[in-house]
Short mmCIF file of C-alpha atoms in Angstrom, two decimals:
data_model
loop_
_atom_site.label_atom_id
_atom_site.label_comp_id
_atom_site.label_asym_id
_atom_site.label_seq_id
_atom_site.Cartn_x
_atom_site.Cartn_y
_atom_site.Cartn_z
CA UNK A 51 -0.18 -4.78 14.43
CA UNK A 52 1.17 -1.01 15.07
CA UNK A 53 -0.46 1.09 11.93
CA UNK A 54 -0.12 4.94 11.50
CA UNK A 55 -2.72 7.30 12.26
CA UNK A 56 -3.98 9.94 10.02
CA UNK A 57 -5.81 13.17 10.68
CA UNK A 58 -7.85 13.99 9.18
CA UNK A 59 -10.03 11.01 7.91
CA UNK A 60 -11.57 13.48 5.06
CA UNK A 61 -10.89 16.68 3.75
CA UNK A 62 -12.77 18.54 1.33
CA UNK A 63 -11.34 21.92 0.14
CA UNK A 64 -11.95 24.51 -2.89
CA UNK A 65 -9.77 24.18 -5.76
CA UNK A 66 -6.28 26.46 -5.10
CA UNK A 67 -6.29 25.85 -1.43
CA UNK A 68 -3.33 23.91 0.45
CA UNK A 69 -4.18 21.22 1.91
CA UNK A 70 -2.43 19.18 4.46
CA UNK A 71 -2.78 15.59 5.94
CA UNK A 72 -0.98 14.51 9.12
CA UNK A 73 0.59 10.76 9.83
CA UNK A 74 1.38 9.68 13.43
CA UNK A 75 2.66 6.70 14.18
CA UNK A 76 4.01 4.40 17.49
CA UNK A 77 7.51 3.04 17.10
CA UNK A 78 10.75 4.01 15.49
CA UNK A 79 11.16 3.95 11.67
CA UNK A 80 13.46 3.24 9.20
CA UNK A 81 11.36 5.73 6.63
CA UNK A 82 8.10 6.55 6.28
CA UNK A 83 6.43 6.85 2.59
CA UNK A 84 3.57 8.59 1.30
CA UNK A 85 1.32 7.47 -1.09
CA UNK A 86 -2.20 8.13 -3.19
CA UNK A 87 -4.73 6.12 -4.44
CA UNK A 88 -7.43 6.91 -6.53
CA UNK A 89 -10.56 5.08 -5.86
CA UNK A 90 -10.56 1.36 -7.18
CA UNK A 91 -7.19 1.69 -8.44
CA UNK A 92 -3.57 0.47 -6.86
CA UNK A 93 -0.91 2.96 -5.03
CA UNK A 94 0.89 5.69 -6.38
CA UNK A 95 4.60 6.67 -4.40
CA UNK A 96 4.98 10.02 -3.80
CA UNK A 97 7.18 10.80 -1.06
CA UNK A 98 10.23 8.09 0.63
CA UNK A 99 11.34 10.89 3.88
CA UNK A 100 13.92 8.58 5.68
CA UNK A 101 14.55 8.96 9.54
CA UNK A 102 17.25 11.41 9.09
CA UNK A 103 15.69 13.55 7.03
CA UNK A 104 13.12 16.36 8.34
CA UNK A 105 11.66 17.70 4.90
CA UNK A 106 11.43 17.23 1.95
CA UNK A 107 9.59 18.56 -1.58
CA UNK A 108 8.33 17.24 -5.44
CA UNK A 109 6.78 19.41 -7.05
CA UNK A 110 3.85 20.62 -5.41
CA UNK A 111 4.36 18.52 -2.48
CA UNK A 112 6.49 18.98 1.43
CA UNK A 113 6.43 15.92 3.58
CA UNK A 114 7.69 17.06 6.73
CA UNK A 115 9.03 14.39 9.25
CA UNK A 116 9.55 14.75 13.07
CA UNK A 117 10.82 11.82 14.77
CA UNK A 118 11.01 13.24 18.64
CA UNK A 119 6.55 13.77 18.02
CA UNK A 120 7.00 10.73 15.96
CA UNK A 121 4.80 12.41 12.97
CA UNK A 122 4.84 13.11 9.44
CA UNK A 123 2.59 15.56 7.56
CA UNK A 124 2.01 15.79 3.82
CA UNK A 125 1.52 19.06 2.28
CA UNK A 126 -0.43 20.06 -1.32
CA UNK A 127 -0.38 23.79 -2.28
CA UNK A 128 -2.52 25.07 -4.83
CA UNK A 129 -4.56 21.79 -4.96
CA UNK A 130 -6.43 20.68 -8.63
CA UNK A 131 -9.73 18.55 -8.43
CA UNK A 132 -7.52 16.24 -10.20
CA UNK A 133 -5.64 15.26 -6.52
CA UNK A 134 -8.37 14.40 -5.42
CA UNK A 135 -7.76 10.46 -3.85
CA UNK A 136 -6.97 8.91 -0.58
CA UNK A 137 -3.92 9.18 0.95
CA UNK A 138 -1.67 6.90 2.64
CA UNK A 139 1.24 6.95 4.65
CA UNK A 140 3.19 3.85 5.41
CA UNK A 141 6.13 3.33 7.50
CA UNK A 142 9.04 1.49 8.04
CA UNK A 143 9.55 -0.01 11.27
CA UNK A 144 13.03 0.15 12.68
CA UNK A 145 14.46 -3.73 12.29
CA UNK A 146 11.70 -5.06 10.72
CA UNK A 147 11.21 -5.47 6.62
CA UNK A 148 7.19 -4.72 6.59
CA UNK A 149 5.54 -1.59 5.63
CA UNK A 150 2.35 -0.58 7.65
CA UNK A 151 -0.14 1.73 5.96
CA UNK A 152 -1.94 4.38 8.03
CA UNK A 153 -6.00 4.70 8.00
CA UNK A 154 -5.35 7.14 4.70
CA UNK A 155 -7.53 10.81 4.25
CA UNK A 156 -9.61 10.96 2.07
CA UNK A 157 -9.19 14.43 0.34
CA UNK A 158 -11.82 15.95 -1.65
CA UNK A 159 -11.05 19.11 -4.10
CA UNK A 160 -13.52 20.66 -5.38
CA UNK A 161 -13.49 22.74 -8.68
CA UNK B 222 10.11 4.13 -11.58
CA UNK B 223 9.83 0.72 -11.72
CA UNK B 224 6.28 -1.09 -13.01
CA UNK B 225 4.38 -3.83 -11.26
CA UNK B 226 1.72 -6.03 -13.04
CA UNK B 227 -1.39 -7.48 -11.20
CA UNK B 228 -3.72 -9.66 -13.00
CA UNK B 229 -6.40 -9.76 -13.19
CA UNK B 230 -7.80 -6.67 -12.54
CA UNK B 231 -10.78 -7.68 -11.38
CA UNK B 232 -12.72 -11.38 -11.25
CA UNK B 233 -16.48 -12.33 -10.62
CA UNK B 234 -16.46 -16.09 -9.19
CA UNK B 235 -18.97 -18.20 -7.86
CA UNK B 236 -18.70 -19.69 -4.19
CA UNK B 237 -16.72 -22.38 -3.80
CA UNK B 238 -14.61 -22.25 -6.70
CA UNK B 239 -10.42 -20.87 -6.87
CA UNK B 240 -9.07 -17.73 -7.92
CA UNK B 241 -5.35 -17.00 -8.85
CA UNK B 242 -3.77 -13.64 -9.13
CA UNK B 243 -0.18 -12.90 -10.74
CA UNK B 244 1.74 -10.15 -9.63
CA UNK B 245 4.77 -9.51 -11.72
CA UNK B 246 7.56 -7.05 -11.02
CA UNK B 247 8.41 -5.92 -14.85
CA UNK B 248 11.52 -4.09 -15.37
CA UNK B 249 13.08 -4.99 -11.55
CA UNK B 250 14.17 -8.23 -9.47
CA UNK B 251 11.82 -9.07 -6.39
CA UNK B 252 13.32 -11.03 -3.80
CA UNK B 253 10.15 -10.34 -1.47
CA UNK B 254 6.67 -9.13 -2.83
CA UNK B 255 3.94 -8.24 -0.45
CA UNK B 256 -0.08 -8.91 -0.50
CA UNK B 257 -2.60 -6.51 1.37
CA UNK B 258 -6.02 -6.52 1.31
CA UNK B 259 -8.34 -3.66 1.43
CA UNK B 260 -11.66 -3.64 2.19
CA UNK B 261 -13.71 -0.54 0.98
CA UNK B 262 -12.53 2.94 1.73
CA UNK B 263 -10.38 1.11 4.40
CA UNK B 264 -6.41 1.26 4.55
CA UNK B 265 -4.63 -1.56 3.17
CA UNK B 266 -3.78 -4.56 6.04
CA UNK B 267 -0.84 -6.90 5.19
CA UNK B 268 -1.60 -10.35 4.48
CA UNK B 269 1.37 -12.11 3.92
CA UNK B 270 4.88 -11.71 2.57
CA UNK B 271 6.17 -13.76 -0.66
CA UNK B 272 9.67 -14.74 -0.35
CA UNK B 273 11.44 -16.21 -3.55
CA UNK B 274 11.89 -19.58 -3.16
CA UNK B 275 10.62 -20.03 0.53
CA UNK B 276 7.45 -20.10 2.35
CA UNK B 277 5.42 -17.31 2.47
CA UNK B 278 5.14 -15.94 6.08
CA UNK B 279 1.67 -14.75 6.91
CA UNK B 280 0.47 -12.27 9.32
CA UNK B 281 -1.64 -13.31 12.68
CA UNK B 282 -5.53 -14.17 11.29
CA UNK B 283 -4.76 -15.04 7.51
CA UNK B 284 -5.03 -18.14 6.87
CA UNK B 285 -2.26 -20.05 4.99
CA UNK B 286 -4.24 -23.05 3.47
CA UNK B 287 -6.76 -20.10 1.96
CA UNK B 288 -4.66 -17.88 0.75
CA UNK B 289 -1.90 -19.95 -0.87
CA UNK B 290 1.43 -17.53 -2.12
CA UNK B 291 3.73 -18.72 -4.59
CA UNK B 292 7.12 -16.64 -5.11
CA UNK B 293 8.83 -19.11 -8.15
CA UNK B 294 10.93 -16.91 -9.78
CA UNK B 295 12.51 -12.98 -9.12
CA UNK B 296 9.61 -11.63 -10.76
CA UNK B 297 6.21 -13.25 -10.07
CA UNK B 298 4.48 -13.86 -6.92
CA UNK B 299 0.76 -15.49 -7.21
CA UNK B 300 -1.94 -15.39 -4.22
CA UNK B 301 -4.93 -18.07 -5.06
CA UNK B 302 -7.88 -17.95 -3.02
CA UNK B 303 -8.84 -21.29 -2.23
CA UNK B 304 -12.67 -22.17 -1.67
CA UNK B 305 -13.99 -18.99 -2.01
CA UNK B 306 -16.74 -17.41 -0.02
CA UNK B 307 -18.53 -13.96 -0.40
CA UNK B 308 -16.61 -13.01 2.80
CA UNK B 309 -13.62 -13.07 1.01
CA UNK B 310 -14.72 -10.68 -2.13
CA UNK B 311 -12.04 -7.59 -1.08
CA UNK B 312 -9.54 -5.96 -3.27
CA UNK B 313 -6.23 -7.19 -2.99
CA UNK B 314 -2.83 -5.27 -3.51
CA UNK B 315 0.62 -6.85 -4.42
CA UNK B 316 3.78 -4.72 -4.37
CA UNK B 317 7.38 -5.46 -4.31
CA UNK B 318 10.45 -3.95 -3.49
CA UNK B 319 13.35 -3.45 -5.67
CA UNK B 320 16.29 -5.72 -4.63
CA UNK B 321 18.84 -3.18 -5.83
CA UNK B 322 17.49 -0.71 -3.38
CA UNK B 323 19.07 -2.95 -0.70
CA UNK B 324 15.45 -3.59 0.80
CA UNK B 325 14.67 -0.24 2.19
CA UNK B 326 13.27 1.72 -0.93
CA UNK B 327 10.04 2.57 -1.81
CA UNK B 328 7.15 -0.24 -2.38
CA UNK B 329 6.11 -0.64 -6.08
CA UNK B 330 2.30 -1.10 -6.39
CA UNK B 331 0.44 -3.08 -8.73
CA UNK B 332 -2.96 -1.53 -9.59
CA UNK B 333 -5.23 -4.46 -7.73
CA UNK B 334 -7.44 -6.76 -8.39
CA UNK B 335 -10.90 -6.71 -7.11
CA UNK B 336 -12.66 -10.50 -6.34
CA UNK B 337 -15.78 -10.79 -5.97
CA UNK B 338 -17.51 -14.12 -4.93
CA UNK B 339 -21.44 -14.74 -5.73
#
């Protein structure tokens, strides 16, 4: 089944830095989603960007979406040890009710 | 935002024998709940989708008469593994979507549950 691809597949960067994760993916979408896990545990939402929509921020967060290169990117500023986790993006397939999850980066922060 | 309960959290089994996991959307109705499975630092991969009151329609190469779904009510979805085998010691994901989101908001997560078979 289509799933998203994400660049990189691990990041490791010093405490402060940005750091930024990209999503590409094959069909259109409905909305794409970003999301973190922390090892062992479930998913955490961060980010719904819908089709229409070509950025958007929380916090310490900017998902950028651009349908035409069919890609997403999440961006962290001033990252904390504490984000460190893997991070998903899953989208929406236009017509279709199913999420599929990108291969997730695995970001790193160190203190 | 809403809360989605997934239990057990984890379960040690031997071979051969059945393992049920609830997932329960708390505070929201769940017309449709989802399963994934992840194997280790993997993404997650769709297994099947629980539909309230219907069949369960599962994605190419799961099998149905292993991984049974039950969707009885708005608010619980199970997933038993039936006959276990080491090969299928993974951790598995529920999440739902709230109904009142008209089926295009964001996926609730329960926190997992990681089976593992001896």
């Amino acid at each position: 089944s289509q799933q998203g691809e994400e660049d990189p597949q691990a990041l490791s960067i010093q405490e402060g830095e940005n750091a930024t994760m990209n999503c590409s993916y094959k069909t259109s979408i409905n909305n794409l989603q970003w999301y973190r896990q922390n090892s062992g545990r479930g998913l955490v939402h961060l980010i719904l960007i819908r089709s229409n929509e070509r950025e958007k921020h929380s916090g310490r967060l900017r998902v950028t979406l651009d349908t035409s290169k069919k890609s997403s990117s999440l961006l962290i500023t001033a990252s904390r040890a504490a984000d460190t986790a893997s991070y998903f993006c899953a989208t929406l397939p236009s017509g279709t009710y199913k999420y599929i999850f990108g291969t997730g980066t695995r970001l790193k922060v160190l203190a | 935002g809403a809360v989605v309960s997934q239990h057990p959290s984890w379960v040690i089994c031997k071979s051969g024998t059945s393992v049920k996991i609830e997932c329960r959307s708390l505070d929201f109705q769940a017309t449709t709940m989802f399963w994934y499975r992840q194997f280790p630092k993997q993404s997650l991969m769709l297994m099947a989708t629980s539909n309230e009151g219907s069949k369960a329609t599962y994605e190419q190469g799961v099998e149905k008469d292993k991984f049974l779904i039950n969707h009885a009510s708005l608010t619980l979805s199970t997933l038993t593994v039936t006959s276990a085998h080491p090969e299928d010691s993974s951790f598995y994901i529920c999440s739902a979507r709230d109904v009142g989101t008209g089926g295009f908001g964001e996926l609730f997560f329960g926190e997992g549950s990681r089976l593992t078979v001896l």
